[in-house]
Short mmCIF file of C-alpha atoms and ligand atoms in Angstrom, two decimals:
data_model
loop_
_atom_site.label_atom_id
_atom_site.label_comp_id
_atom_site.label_asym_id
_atom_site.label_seq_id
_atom_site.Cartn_x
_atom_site.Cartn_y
_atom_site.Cartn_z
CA UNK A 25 18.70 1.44 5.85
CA UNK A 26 19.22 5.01 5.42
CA UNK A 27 19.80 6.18 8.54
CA UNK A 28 21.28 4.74 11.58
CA UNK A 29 20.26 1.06 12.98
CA UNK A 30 18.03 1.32 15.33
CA UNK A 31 18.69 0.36 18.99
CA UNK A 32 16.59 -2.63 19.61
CA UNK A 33 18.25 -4.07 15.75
CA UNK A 34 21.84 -3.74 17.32
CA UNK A 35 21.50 -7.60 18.01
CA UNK A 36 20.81 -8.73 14.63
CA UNK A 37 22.42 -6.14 12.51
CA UNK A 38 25.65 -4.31 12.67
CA UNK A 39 27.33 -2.15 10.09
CA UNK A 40 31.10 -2.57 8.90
CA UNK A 41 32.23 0.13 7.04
CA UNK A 42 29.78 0.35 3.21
CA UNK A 43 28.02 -2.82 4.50
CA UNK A 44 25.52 -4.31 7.24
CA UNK A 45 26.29 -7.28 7.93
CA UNK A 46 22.91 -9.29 9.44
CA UNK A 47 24.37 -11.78 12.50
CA UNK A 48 25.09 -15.16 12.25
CA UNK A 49 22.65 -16.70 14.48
CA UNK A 50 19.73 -14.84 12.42
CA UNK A 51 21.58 -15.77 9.20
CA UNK A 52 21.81 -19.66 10.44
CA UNK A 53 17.44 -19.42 10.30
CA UNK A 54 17.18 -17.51 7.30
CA UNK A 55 16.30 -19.36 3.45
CA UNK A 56 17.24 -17.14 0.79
CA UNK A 57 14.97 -18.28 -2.25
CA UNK A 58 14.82 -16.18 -5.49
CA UNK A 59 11.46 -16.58 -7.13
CA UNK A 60 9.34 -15.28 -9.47
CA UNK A 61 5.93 -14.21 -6.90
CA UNK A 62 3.42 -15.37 -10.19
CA UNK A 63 4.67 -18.56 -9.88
CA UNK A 64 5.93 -19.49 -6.50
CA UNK A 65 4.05 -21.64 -3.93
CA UNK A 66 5.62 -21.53 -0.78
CA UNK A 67 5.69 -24.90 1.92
CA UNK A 68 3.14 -23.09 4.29
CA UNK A 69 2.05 -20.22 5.75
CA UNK A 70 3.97 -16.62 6.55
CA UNK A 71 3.11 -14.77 10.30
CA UNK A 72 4.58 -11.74 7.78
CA UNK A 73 4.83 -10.82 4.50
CA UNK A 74 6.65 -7.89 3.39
CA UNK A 75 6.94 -6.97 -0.41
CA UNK A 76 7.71 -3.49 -0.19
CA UNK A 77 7.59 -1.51 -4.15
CA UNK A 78 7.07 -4.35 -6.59
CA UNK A 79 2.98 -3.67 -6.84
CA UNK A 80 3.91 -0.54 -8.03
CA UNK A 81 5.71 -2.09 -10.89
CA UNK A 82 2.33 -4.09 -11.80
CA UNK A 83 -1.17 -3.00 -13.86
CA UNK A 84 -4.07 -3.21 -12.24
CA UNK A 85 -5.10 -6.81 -12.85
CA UNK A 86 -1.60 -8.27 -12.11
CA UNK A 87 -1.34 -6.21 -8.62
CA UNK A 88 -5.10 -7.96 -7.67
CA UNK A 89 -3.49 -11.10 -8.72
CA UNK A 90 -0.42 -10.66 -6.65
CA UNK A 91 -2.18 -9.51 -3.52
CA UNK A 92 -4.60 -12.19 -3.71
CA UNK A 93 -1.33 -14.51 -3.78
CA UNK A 94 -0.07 -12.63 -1.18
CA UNK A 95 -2.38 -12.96 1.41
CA UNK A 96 -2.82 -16.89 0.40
CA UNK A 97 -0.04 -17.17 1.55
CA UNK A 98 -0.30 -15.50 4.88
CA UNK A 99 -1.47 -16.94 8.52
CA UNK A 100 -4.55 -15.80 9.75
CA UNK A 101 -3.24 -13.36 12.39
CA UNK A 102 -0.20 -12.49 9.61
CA UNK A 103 1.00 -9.27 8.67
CA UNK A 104 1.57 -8.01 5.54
CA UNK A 105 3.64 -5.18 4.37
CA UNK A 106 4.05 -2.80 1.14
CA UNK A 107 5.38 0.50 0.38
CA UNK A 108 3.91 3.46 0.51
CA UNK A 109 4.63 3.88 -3.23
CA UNK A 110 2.45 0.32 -3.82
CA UNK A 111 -0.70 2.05 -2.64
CA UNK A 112 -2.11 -0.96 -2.16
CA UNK A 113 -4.60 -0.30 0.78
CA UNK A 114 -7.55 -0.09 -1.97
CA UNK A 115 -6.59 -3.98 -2.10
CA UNK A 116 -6.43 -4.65 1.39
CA UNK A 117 -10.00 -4.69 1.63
CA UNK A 118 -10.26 -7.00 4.54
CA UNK A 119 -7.35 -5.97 6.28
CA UNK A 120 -6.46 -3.00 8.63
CA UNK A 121 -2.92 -0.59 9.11
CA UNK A 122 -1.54 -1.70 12.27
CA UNK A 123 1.39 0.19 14.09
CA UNK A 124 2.03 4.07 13.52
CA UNK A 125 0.38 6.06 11.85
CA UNK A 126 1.47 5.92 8.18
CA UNK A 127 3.10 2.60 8.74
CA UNK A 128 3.00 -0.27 5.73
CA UNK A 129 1.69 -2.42 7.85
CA UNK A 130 -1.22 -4.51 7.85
CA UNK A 131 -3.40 -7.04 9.39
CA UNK A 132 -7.16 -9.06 9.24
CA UNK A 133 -9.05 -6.42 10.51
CA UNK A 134 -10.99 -8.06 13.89
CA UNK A 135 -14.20 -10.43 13.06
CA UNK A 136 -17.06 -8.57 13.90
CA UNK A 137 -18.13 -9.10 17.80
CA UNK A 138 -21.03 -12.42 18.34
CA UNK A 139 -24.95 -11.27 18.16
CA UNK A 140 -25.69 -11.58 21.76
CA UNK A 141 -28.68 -14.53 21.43
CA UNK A 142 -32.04 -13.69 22.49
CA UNK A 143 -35.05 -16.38 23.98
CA UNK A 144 -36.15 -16.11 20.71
CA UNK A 145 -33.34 -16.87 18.67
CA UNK A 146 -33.01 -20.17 16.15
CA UNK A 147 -31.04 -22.92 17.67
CA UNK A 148 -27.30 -22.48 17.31
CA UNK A 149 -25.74 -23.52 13.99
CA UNK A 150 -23.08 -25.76 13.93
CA UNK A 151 -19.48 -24.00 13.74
CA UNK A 152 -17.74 -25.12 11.18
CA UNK A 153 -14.01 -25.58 11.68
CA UNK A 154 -12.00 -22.66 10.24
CA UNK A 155 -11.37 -22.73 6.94
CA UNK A 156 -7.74 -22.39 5.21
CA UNK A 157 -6.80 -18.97 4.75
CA UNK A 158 -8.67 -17.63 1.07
CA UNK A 159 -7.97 -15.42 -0.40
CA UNK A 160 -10.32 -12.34 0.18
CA UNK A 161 -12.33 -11.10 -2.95
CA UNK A 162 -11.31 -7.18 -3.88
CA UNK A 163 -13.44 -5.19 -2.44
CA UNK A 164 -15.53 -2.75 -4.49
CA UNK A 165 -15.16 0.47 -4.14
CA UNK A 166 -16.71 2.17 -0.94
CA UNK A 167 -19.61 4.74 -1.74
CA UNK A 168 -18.26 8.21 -1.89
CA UNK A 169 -17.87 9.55 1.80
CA UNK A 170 -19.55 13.13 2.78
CA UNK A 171 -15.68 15.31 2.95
CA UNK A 172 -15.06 17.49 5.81
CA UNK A 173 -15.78 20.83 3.98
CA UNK A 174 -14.24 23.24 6.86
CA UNK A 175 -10.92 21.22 6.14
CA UNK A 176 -11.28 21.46 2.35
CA UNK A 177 -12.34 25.32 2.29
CA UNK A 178 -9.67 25.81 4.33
CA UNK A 179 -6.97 23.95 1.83
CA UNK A 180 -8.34 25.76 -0.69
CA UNK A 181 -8.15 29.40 0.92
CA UNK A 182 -4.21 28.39 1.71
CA UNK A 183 -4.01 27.58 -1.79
CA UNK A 184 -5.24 30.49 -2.97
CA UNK A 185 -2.39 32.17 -1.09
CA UNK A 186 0.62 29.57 -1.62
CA UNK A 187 -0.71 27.78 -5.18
CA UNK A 188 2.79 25.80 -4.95
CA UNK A 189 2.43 24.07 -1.57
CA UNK A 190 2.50 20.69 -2.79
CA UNK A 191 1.90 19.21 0.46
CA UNK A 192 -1.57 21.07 0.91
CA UNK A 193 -2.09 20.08 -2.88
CA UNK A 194 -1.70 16.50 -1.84
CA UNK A 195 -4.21 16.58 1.09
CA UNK A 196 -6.85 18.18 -0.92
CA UNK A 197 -6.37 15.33 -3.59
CA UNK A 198 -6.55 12.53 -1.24
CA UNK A 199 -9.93 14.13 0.51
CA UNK A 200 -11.10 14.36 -2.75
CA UNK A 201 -10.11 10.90 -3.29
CA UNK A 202 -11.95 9.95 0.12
CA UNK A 203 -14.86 11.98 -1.14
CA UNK A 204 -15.52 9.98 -4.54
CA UNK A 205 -14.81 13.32 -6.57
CA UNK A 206 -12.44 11.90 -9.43
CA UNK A 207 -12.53 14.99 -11.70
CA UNK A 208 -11.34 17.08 -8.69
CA UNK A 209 -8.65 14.68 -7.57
CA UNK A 210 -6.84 14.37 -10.78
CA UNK A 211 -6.64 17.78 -11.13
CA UNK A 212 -5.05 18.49 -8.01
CA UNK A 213 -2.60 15.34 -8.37
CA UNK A 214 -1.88 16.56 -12.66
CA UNK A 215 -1.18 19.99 -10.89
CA UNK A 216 1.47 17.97 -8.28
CA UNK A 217 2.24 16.37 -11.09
CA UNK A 218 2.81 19.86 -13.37
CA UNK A 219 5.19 21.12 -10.12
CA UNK A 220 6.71 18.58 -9.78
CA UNK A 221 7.06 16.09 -12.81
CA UNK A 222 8.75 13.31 -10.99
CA UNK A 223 6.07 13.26 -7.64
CA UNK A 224 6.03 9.14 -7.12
CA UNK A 225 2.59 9.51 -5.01
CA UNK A 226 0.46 11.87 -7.23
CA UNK A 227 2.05 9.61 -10.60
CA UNK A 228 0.64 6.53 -8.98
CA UNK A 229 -2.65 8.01 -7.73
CA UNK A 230 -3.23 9.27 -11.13
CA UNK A 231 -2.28 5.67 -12.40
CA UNK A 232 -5.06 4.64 -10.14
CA UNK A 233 -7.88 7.10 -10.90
CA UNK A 234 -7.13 6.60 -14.81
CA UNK A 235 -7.60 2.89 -14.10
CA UNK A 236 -10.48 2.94 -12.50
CA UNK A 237 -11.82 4.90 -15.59
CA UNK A 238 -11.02 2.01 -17.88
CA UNK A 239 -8.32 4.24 -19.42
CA UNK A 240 -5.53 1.34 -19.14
CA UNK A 241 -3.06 2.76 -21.40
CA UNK A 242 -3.16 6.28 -19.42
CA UNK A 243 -2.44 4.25 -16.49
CA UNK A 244 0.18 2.37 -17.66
CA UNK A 245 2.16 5.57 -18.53
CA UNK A 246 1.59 7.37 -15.28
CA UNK A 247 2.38 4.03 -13.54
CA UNK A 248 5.74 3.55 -15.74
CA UNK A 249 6.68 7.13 -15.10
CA UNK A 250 6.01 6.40 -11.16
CA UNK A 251 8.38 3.23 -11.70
CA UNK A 252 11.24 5.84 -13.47
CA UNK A 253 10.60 8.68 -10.79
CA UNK A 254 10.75 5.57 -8.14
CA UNK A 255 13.94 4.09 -9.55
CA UNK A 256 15.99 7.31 -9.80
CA UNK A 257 15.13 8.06 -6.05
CA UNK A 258 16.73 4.94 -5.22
CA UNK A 259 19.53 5.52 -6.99
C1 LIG B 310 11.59 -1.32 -6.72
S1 LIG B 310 12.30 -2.87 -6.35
C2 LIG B 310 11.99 -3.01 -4.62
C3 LIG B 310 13.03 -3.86 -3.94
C4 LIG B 310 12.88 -4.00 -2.43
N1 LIG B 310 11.70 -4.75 -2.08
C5 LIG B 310 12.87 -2.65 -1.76
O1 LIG B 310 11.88 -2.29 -1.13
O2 LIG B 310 13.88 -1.95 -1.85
C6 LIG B 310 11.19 -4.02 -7.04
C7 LIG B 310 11.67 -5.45 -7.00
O3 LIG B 310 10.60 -6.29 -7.41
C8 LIG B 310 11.16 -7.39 -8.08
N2 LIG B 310 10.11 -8.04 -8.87
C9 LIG B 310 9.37 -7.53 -9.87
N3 LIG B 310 8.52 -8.46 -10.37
C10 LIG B 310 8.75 -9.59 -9.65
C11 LIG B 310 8.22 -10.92 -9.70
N4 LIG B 310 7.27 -11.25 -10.59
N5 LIG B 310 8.68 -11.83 -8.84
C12 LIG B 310 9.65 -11.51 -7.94
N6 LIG B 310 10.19 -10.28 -7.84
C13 LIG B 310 9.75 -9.33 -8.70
C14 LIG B 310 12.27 -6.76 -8.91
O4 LIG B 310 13.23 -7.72 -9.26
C15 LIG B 310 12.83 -5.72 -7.93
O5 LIG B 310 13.88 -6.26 -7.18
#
Protein backbone atom coordinates (compact mmCIF):
# COMPACT_ATOMS: atom_id res chain seq x y z
CA UNK A 1 0.00 0.00 0.00
CA UNK A 2 1.58 3.10 -1.03
CA UNK A 3 -0.63 5.52 -0.17
CA UNK A 4 -3.15 5.85 2.48
CA UNK A 5 -5.81 2.90 3.36
CA UNK A 6 -8.65 3.45 1.89
CA UNK A 7 -11.90 4.23 3.79
CA UNK A 8 -14.08 1.29 3.25
CA UNK A 9 -10.44 -1.05 4.29
CA UNK A 10 -10.38 0.83 7.74
CA UNK A 11 -12.20 -2.38 9.11
CA UNK A 12 -9.80 -4.89 8.08
CA UNK A 13 -6.59 -3.02 7.95
CA UNK A 14 -5.00 -0.48 10.14
CA UNK A 15 -1.48 0.85 10.12
CA UNK A 16 0.88 1.03 13.32
CA UNK A 17 3.71 2.98 12.79
CA UNK A 18 6.22 0.99 9.56
CA UNK A 19 3.52 -1.75 9.56
CA UNK A 20 -0.25 -2.65 8.63
CA UNK A 21 -1.40 -4.78 10.63
CA UNK A 22 -4.58 -6.87 8.81
CA UNK A 23 -7.43 -7.45 11.86
CA UNK A 24 -7.88 -10.32 13.74
CA UNK A 25 -11.20 -11.45 12.75
CA UNK A 26 -9.97 -11.42 8.91
CA UNK A 27 -6.69 -13.01 10.09
CA UNK A 28 -8.79 -15.87 12.12
CA UNK A 29 -10.25 -16.90 8.12
CA UNK A 30 -7.17 -16.48 6.38
CA UNK A 31 -4.62 -19.86 5.34
CA UNK A 32 -1.30 -18.71 4.63
CA UNK A 33 0.20 -21.52 2.28
CA UNK A 34 3.59 -21.00 0.50
CA UNK A 35 3.66 -22.91 -2.74
CA UNK A 36 5.28 -23.27 -5.73
CA UNK A 37 2.02 -22.24 -8.50
CA UNK A 38 3.65 -25.23 -11.12
CA UNK A 39 2.95 -27.57 -8.69
CA UNK A 40 0.20 -26.71 -6.35
CA UNK A 41 -3.39 -28.09 -6.51
CA UNK A 42 -5.55 -26.33 -4.36
CA UNK A 43 -8.84 -28.20 -2.30
CA UNK A 44 -11.39 -26.36 -4.65
CA UNK A 45 -12.28 -23.56 -6.35
CA UNK A 46 -11.26 -19.57 -5.84
CA UNK A 47 -14.37 -16.69 -6.36
CA UNK A 48 -10.74 -14.63 -6.89
CA UNK A 49 -7.50 -15.05 -7.86
CA UNK A 50 -5.01 -12.42 -7.67
CA UNK A 51 -1.29 -13.04 -8.75
CA UNK A 52 -0.22 -9.69 -9.36
CA UNK A 53 3.79 -9.55 -11.25
CA UNK A 54 4.94 -13.15 -11.23
CA UNK A 55 3.81 -13.76 -15.18
CA UNK A 56 6.09 -11.23 -15.88
CA UNK A 57 8.86 -13.23 -14.42
CA UNK A 58 7.82 -16.26 -16.87
CA UNK A 59 8.62 -17.06 -20.92
CA UNK A 60 6.04 -17.39 -22.99
CA UNK A 61 5.17 -21.08 -22.66
CA UNK A 62 5.43 -21.11 -18.81
CA UNK A 63 3.03 -17.85 -18.48
CA UNK A 64 0.28 -20.03 -20.88
CA UNK A 65 0.94 -22.77 -18.51
CA UNK A 66 0.40 -20.74 -15.43
CA UNK A 67 -2.71 -18.96 -16.64
CA UNK A 68 -4.21 -22.05 -17.79
CA UNK A 69 -3.56 -23.23 -14.00
CA UNK A 70 -4.85 -20.21 -12.96
CA UNK A 71 -8.10 -20.10 -14.21
CA UNK A 72 -8.48 -24.06 -13.33
CA UNK A 73 -8.51 -23.11 -10.47
CA UNK A 74 -11.09 -20.40 -10.49
CA UNK A 75 -15.14 -20.55 -10.03
CA UNK A 76 -17.07 -19.89 -12.89
CA UNK A 77 -18.23 -16.34 -11.99
CA UNK A 78 -14.38 -15.86 -10.36
CA UNK A 79 -12.19 -13.08 -10.79
CA UNK A 80 -8.86 -13.05 -11.57
CA UNK A 81 -6.25 -10.47 -11.14
CA UNK A 82 -2.58 -9.55 -12.52
CA UNK A 83 -0.48 -6.59 -12.83
CA UNK A 84 -0.32 -4.34 -15.24
CA UNK A 85 3.37 -5.25 -15.73
CA UNK A 86 2.06 -9.20 -16.43
CA UNK A 87 0.31 -8.07 -19.58
CA UNK A 88 -1.49 -10.90 -19.54
CA UNK A 89 -4.84 -9.84 -21.25
CA UNK A 90 -3.47 -11.54 -24.64
CA UNK A 91 -4.08 -14.74 -22.32
CA UNK A 92 -7.28 -13.91 -21.02
CA UNK A 93 -8.87 -14.82 -24.10
CA UNK A 94 -12.18 -15.76 -22.69
CA UNK A 95 -12.32 -13.39 -20.07
CA UNK A 96 -13.22 -9.61 -19.83
CA UNK A 97 -11.63 -6.35 -17.51
CA UNK A 98 -14.21 -5.70 -15.05
CA UNK A 99 -14.17 -2.52 -12.72
CA UNK A 100 -12.34 0.82 -13.80
CA UNK A 101 -10.93 1.46 -16.46
CA UNK A 102 -7.32 0.19 -16.39
CA UNK A 103 -8.13 -2.07 -13.52
CA UNK A 104 -6.32 -5.80 -13.26
CA UNK A 105 -9.28 -7.21 -13.04
CA UNK A 106 -10.97 -9.82 -14.81
CA UNK A 107 -13.87 -12.03 -15.36
CA UNK A 108 -15.73 -14.88 -17.94
CA UNK A 109 -16.82 -12.57 -20.31
CA UNK A 110 -21.00 -13.19 -20.53
CA UNK A 111 -22.14 -16.48 -22.66
CA UNK A 112 -23.45 -15.29 -25.70
CA UNK A 113 -27.44 -14.49 -25.44
CA UNK A 114 -29.94 -17.98 -26.58
CA UNK A 115 -30.95 -18.10 -30.54
CA UNK A 116 -34.49 -17.15 -30.15
CA UNK A 117 -36.16 -20.68 -31.75
CA UNK A 118 -38.13 -20.44 -34.77
CA UNK A 119 -41.34 -23.03 -36.00
CA UNK A 120 -38.79 -24.38 -37.93
CA UNK A 121 -36.14 -25.09 -35.66
CA UNK A 122 -34.72 -28.90 -34.74
CA UNK A 123 -36.09 -30.18 -31.54
CA UNK A 124 -34.23 -28.92 -28.49
CA UNK A 125 -31.00 -30.72 -27.56
CA UNK A 126 -30.57 -31.99 -24.35
CA UNK A 127 -28.55 -29.55 -21.89
CA UNK A 128 -25.94 -31.07 -20.58
CA UNK A 129 -25.10 -30.27 -16.97
CA UNK A 130 -22.25 -27.73 -16.69
CA UNK A 131 -19.12 -28.93 -16.95
CA UNK A 132 -16.12 -28.33 -14.32
CA UNK A 133 -14.41 -25.25 -14.93
CA UNK A 134 -11.49 -26.04 -18.05
CA UNK A 135 -9.31 -24.49 -18.66
CA UNK A 136 -9.85 -22.19 -21.79
CA UNK A 137 -7.50 -22.89 -24.86
CA UNK A 138 -5.19 -19.53 -25.71
CA UNK A 139 -6.72 -17.79 -28.00
CA UNK A 140 -5.01 -17.03 -31.33
CA UNK A 141 -4.28 -13.96 -32.15
CA UNK A 142 -7.21 -11.62 -33.37
CA UNK A 143 -6.89 -10.47 -37.14
CA UNK A 144 -5.27 -7.12 -37.33
CA UNK A 145 -8.00 -4.37 -36.55
CA UNK A 146 -8.50 -1.30 -39.18
CA UNK A 147 -6.57 1.73 -36.56
CA UNK A 148 -8.26 4.94 -36.12
CA UNK A 149 -5.97 6.96 -38.53
CA UNK A 150 -7.26 10.63 -37.36
CA UNK A 151 -5.93 9.47 -33.82
CA UNK A 152 -2.65 8.08 -35.20
CA UNK A 153 -1.92 11.16 -37.65
CA UNK A 154 -2.57 13.12 -34.96
CA UNK A 155 0.13 11.23 -32.49
CA UNK A 156 2.34 11.45 -35.05
CA UNK A 157 2.02 15.33 -35.88
CA UNK A 158 2.53 15.82 -31.80
CA UNK A 159 5.47 13.78 -32.21
CA UNK A 160 6.85 15.54 -34.73
CA UNK A 161 6.75 18.53 -32.38
CA UNK A 162 7.63 16.85 -28.83
CA UNK A 163 9.76 13.51 -30.24
CA UNK A 164 10.33 12.81 -26.30
CA UNK A 165 6.72 12.53 -25.08
CA UNK A 166 6.88 9.10 -24.02
CA UNK A 167 3.37 8.92 -23.15
CA UNK A 168 2.18 9.80 -26.83
CA UNK A 169 5.06 7.29 -27.88
CA UNK A 170 3.28 4.67 -25.88
CA UNK A 171 -0.23 5.21 -27.38
CA UNK A 172 0.99 5.11 -30.85
CA UNK A 173 2.72 1.68 -30.00
CA UNK A 174 -0.20 0.11 -28.47
CA UNK A 175 -2.57 1.28 -31.64
CA UNK A 176 -0.08 -0.12 -33.60
CA UNK A 177 -0.19 -3.10 -31.52
CA UNK A 178 -4.17 -3.09 -31.90
CA UNK A 179 -3.58 -2.59 -35.59
CA UNK A 180 -1.40 -5.86 -36.27
CA UNK A 181 1.60 -3.54 -37.45
CA UNK A 182 4.62 -5.28 -35.54
CA UNK A 183 7.46 -3.49 -37.41
CA UNK A 184 5.83 -0.14 -36.39
CA UNK A 185 5.19 -1.08 -32.79
CA UNK A 186 8.63 -2.13 -31.89
CA UNK A 187 9.97 0.78 -33.13
CA UNK A 188 8.01 3.07 -31.20
CA UNK A 189 8.38 0.82 -27.89
CA UNK A 190 12.77 0.39 -28.83
CA UNK A 191 12.44 4.29 -29.09
CA UNK A 192 10.57 4.27 -25.29
CA UNK A 193 12.90 1.96 -24.71
CA UNK A 194 16.10 4.28 -26.14
CA UNK A 195 14.49 7.31 -23.69
CA UNK A 196 14.05 5.63 -21.28
CA UNK A 197 16.15 2.34 -20.77
CA UNK A 198 14.42 1.07 -17.73
CA UNK A 199 10.43 1.63 -19.23
CA UNK A 200 8.80 -1.80 -17.53
CA UNK A 201 5.74 -1.56 -20.18
CA UNK A 202 7.56 -0.94 -23.55
CA UNK A 203 10.49 -3.84 -22.13
CA UNK A 204 7.67 -6.28 -21.77
CA UNK A 205 5.73 -5.37 -24.93
CA UNK A 206 8.87 -5.77 -26.80
CA UNK A 207 9.34 -9.17 -24.90
CA UNK A 208 6.00 -9.94 -26.38
CA UNK A 209 6.30 -8.84 -30.02
CA UNK A 210 9.88 -10.62 -30.17
CA UNK A 211 8.04 -13.73 -28.96
CA UNK A 212 5.56 -13.82 -31.11
CA UNK A 213 8.33 -13.69 -33.86
CA UNK A 214 9.84 -16.91 -32.62
CA UNK A 215 12.84 -14.83 -31.49
CA UNK A 216 12.84 -16.52 -27.82
CA UNK A 217 16.16 -15.49 -26.77
CA UNK A 218 15.37 -11.65 -27.71
CA UNK A 219 12.49 -12.08 -25.54
CA UNK A 220 13.99 -13.48 -22.79
CA UNK A 221 16.40 -10.48 -22.49
CA UNK A 222 13.82 -7.77 -22.86
CA UNK A 223 11.65 -9.80 -20.43
CA UNK A 224 14.73 -10.18 -17.83
CA UNK A 225 15.52 -6.53 -18.22
CA UNK A 226 11.59 -5.80 -17.52
CA UNK A 227 12.08 -8.16 -14.34
CA UNK A 228 15.45 -5.79 -13.27
CA UNK A 229 13.64 -2.41 -14.25
CA UNK A 230 10.49 -4.05 -12.23
CA UNK A 231 12.52 -5.05 -9.20
CA UNK A 232 14.42 -1.77 -8.69
CA UNK A 233 11.00 0.14 -8.78
CA UNK A 234 10.00 -1.84 -5.94
CA UNK A 235 12.79 -1.27 -4.14
C1 LIG B 1 7.62 -9.32 -8.45
S1 LIG B 1 7.13 -10.34 -7.12
C2 LIG B 1 5.45 -9.85 -6.89
C3 LIG B 1 5.00 -10.06 -5.47
C4 LIG B 1 3.58 -9.62 -5.16
N1 LIG B 1 2.60 -10.47 -5.83
C5 LIG B 1 3.35 -8.18 -5.52
O1 LIG B 1 2.53 -7.88 -6.38
O2 LIG B 1 4.01 -7.33 -4.93
C6 LIG B 1 6.99 -11.92 -7.84
C7 LIG B 1 6.74 -13.03 -6.84
O3 LIG B 1 6.46 -14.22 -7.57
C8 LIG B 1 6.96 -15.30 -6.82
N2 LIG B 1 7.08 -16.46 -7.70
C9 LIG B 1 7.82 -16.61 -8.81
N3 LIG B 1 7.68 -17.85 -9.33
C10 LIG B 1 6.81 -18.51 -8.50
C11 LIG B 1 6.29 -19.83 -8.47
N4 LIG B 1 6.61 -20.73 -9.41
N5 LIG B 1 5.44 -20.17 -7.49
C12 LIG B 1 5.10 -19.27 -6.52
N6 LIG B 1 5.57 -18.00 -6.50
C13 LIG B 1 6.43 -17.63 -7.47
C14 LIG B 1 8.29 -14.77 -6.30
O4 LIG B 1 8.69 -15.49 -5.16
C15 LIG B 1 7.93 -13.32 -5.95
O5 LIG B 1 7.51 -13.22 -4.61
Amino acid sequence: VREAIPSWAHHFVRSEREDLVVDSSLRASMTVRRADLFTFTPFGTYDVILCRNVLIYLAKPARERLVRRLVSWLAPDGAIGTGHADNAMDLLGDFTPVGPTGAFLFERAAAPAPVPATRHAPPPVRREAPRPVAAPAIPSRPAPRAQPPSRRDDLEAALRREPDRLDLLLELAELHVAAGDVARAEDAFRRIVYLDAKHEHALVRLADLAERQGKSDVAARFRSRALDAHLEREE
